[in-house]
PDB file of C-alpha atoms in Angstrom:
ATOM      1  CA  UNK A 227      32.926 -10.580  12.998  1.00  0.00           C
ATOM      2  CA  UNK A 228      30.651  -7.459  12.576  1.00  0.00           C
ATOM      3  CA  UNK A 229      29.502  -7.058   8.013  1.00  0.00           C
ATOM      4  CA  UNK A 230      27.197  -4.524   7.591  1.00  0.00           C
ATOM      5  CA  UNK A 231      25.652  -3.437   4.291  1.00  0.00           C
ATOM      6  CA  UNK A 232      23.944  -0.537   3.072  1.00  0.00           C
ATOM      7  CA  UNK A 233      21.160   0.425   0.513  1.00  0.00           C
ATOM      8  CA  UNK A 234      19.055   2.321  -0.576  1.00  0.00           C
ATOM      9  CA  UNK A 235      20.503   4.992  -1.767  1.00  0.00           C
ATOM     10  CA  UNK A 236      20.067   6.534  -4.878  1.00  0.00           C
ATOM     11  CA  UNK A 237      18.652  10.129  -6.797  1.00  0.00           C
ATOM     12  CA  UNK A 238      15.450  11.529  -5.254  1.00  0.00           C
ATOM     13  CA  UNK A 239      14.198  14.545  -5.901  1.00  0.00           C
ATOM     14  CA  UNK A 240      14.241  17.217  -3.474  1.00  0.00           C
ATOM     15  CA  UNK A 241      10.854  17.304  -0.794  1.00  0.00           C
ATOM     16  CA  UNK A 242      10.494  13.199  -1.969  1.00  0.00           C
ATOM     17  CA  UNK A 243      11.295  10.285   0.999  1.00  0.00           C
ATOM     18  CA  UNK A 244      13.898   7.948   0.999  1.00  0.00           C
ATOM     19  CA  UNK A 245      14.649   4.894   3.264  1.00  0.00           C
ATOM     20  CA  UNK A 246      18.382   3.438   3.851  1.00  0.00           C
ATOM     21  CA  UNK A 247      18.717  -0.132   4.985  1.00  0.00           C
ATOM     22  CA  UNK A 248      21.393  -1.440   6.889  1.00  0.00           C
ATOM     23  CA  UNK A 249      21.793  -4.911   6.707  1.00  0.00           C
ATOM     24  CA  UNK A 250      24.111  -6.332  10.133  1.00  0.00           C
ATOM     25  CA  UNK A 251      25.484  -9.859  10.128  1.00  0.00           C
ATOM     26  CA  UNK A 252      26.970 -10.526  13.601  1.00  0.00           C
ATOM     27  CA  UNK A 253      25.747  -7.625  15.460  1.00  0.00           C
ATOM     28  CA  UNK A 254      24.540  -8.818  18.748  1.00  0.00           C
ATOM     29  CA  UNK A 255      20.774  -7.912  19.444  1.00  0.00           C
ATOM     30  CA  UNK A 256      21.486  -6.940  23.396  1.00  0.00           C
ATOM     31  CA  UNK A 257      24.465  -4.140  24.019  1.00  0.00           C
ATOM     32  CA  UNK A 258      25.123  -3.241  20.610  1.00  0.00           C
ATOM     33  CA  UNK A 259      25.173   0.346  19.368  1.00  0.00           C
ATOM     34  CA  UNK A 260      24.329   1.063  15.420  1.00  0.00           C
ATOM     35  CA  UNK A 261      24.432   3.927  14.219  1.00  0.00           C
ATOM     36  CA  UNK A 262      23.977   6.376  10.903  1.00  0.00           C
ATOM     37  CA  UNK A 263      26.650   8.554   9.710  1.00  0.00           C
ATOM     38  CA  UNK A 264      27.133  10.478   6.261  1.00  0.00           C
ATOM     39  CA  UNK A 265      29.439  12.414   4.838  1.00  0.00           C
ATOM     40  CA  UNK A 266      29.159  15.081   2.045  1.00  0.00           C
ATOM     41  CA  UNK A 267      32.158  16.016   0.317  1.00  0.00           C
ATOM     42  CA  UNK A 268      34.410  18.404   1.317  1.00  0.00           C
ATOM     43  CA  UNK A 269      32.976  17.494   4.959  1.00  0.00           C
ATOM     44  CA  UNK A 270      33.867  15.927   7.819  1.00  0.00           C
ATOM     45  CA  UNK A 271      31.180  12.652   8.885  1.00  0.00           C
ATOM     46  CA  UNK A 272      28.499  13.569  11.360  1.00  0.00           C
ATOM     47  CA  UNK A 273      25.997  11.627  12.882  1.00  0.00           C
ATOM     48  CA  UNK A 274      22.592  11.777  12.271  1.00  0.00           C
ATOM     49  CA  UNK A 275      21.172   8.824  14.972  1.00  0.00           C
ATOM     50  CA  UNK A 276      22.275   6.136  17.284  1.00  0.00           C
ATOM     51  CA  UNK A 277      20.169   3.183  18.286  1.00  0.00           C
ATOM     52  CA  UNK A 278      20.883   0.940  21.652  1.00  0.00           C
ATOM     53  CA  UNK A 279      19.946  -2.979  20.564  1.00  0.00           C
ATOM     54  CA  UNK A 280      19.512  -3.545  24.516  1.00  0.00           C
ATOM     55  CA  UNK A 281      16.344  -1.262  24.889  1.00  0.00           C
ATOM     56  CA  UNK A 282      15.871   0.321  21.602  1.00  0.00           C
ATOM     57  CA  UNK A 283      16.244   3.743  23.054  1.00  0.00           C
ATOM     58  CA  UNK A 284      17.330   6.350  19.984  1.00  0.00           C
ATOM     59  CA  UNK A 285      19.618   9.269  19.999  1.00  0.00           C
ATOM     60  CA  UNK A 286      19.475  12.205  17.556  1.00  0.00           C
ATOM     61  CA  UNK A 287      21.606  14.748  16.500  1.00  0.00           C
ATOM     62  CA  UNK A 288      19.890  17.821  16.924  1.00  0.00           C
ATOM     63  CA  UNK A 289      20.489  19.421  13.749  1.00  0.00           C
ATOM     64  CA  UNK A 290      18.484  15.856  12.435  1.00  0.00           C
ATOM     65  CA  UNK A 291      15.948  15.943  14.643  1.00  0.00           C
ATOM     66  CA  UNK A 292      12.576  15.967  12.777  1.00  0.00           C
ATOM     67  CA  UNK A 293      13.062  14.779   9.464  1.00  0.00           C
ATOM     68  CA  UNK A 294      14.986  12.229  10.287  1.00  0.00           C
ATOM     69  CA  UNK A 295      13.912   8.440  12.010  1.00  0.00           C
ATOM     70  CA  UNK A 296      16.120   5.553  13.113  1.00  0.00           C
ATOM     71  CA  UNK A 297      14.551   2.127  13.770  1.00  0.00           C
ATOM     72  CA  UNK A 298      15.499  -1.669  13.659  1.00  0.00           C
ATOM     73  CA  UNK A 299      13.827  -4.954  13.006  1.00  0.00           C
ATOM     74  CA  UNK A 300      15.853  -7.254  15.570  1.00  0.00           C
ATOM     75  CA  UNK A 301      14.932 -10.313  14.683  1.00  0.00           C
ATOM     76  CA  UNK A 302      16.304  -9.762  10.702  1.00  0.00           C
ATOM     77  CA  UNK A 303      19.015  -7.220  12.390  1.00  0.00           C
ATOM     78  CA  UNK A 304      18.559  -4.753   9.693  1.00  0.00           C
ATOM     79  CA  UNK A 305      18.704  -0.864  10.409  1.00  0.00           C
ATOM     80  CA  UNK A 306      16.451   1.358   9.269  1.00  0.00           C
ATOM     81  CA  UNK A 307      17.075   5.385   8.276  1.00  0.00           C
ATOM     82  CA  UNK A 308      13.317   7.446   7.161  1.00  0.00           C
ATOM     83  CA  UNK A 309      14.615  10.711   5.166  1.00  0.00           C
ATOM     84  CA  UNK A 310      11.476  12.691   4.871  1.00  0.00           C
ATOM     85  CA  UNK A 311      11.809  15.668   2.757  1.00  0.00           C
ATOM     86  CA  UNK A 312      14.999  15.439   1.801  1.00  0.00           C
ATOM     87  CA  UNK A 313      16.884  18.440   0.556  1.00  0.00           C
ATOM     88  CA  UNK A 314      19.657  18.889  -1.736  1.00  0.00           C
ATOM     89  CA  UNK A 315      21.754  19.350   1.659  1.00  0.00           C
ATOM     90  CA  UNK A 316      21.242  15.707   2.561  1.00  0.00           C
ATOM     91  CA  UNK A 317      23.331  14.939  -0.582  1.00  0.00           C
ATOM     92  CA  UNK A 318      26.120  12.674   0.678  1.00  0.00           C
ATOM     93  CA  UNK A 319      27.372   9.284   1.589  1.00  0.00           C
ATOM     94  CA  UNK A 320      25.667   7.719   4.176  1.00  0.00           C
ATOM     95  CA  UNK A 321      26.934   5.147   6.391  1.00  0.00           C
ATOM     96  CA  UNK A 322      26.068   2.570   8.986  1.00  0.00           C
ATOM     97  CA  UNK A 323      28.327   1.589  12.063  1.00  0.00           C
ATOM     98  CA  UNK A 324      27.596  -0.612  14.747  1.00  0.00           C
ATOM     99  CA  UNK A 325      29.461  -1.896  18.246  1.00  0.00           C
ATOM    100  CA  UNK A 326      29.358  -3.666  21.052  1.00  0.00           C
ATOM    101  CA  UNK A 327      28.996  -1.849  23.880  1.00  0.00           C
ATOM    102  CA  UNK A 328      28.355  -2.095  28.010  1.00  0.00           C
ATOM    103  CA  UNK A 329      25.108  -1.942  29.220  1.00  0.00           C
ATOM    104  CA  UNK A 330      23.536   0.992  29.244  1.00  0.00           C
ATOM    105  CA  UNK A 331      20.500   1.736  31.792  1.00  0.00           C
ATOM    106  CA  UNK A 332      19.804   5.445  30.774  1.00  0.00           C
ATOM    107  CA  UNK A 333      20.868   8.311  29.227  1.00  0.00           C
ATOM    108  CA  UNK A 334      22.292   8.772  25.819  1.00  0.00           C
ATOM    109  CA  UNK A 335      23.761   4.845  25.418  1.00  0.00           C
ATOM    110  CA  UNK A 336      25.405   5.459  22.057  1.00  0.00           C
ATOM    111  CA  UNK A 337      27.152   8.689  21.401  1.00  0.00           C
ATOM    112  CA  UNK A 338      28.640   9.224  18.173  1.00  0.00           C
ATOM    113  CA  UNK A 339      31.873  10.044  19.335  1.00  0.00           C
ATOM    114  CA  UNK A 340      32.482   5.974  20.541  1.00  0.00           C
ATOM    115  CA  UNK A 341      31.914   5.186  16.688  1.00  0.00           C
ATOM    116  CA  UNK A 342      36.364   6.563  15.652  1.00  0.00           C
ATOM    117  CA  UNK A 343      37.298   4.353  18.836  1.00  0.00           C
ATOM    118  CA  UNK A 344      35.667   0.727  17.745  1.00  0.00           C
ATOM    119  CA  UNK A 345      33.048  -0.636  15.709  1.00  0.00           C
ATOM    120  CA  UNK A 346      32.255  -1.439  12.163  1.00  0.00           C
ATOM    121  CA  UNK A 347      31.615   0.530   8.912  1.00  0.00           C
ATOM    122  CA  UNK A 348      29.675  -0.462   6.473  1.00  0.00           C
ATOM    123  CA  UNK A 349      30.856   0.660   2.563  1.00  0.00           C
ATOM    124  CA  UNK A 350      28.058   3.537   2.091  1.00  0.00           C
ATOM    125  CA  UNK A 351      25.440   4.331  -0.014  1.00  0.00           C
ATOM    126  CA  UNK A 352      25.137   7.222  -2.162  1.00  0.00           C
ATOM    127  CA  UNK A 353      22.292  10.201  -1.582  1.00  0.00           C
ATOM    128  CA  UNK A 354      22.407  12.687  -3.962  1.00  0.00           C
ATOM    129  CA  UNK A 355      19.371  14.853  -4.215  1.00  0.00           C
ATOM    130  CA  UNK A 356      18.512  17.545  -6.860  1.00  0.00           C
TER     131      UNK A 356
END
């Protein structure tokens, strides 16, 4: 059974840094996708990046590329998501997902469009930038 938890979240002030942590209990450290998601309101929930456990190869949307940097520590299984100079657009809910998945020898391993079919959510943390 897949628990994730979120943090890190908070107020920040616009052009500041923040760093969300994503703390997974059961996620497997080979052929596991995690993932961050958010979700401002009155919006639908994009992805910003994917991670594949099995290699560590990254996926980014590419309307996040640049100011935004997925990473994990494997051996505590926590996620990692760098905001660098946030703006008030990156005010929204941000959430963590992870699944087990096949594995993957190339390409892009974890799209965001396997995280509606299976997987885990974590509860969110707040981002609200001003």
């Amino acid at each position: 059974h897949v628990q994730l938890v979120e943090s890190g979240g908070g107020s920040v002030e616009a052009g500041g840094s923040l760093r969300l942590s994503c703390a997974g209990v059961g996620v497997r450290n080979r052929n596991s996708c995690m993932a961050w998601f958010r979700q401002a309101p009155g919006k639908e929930r994009e992805g910003i990046a994917s991670i594949y456990t099995g290699t560590g190869s990254t996926y980014y949307a590419d309307s996040m590329k640049g100011r935004f940097t997925i990473s994990r520590d494997s051996a505590k299984n926590i996620l990692w998501l760098d905001i660098d100079r946030v703006e008030p657009e990156d005010t929204a809910m941000y959430y963590c997902w992870a699944a087990a998945v096949g594995q993957c020898l190339g390409g892009v391993c974890c799209p965001f469009e396997l995280a509606p079919l299976s997987g885990s959510w974590g509860q969110g943390t707040q981002v609200t930038v001003s």
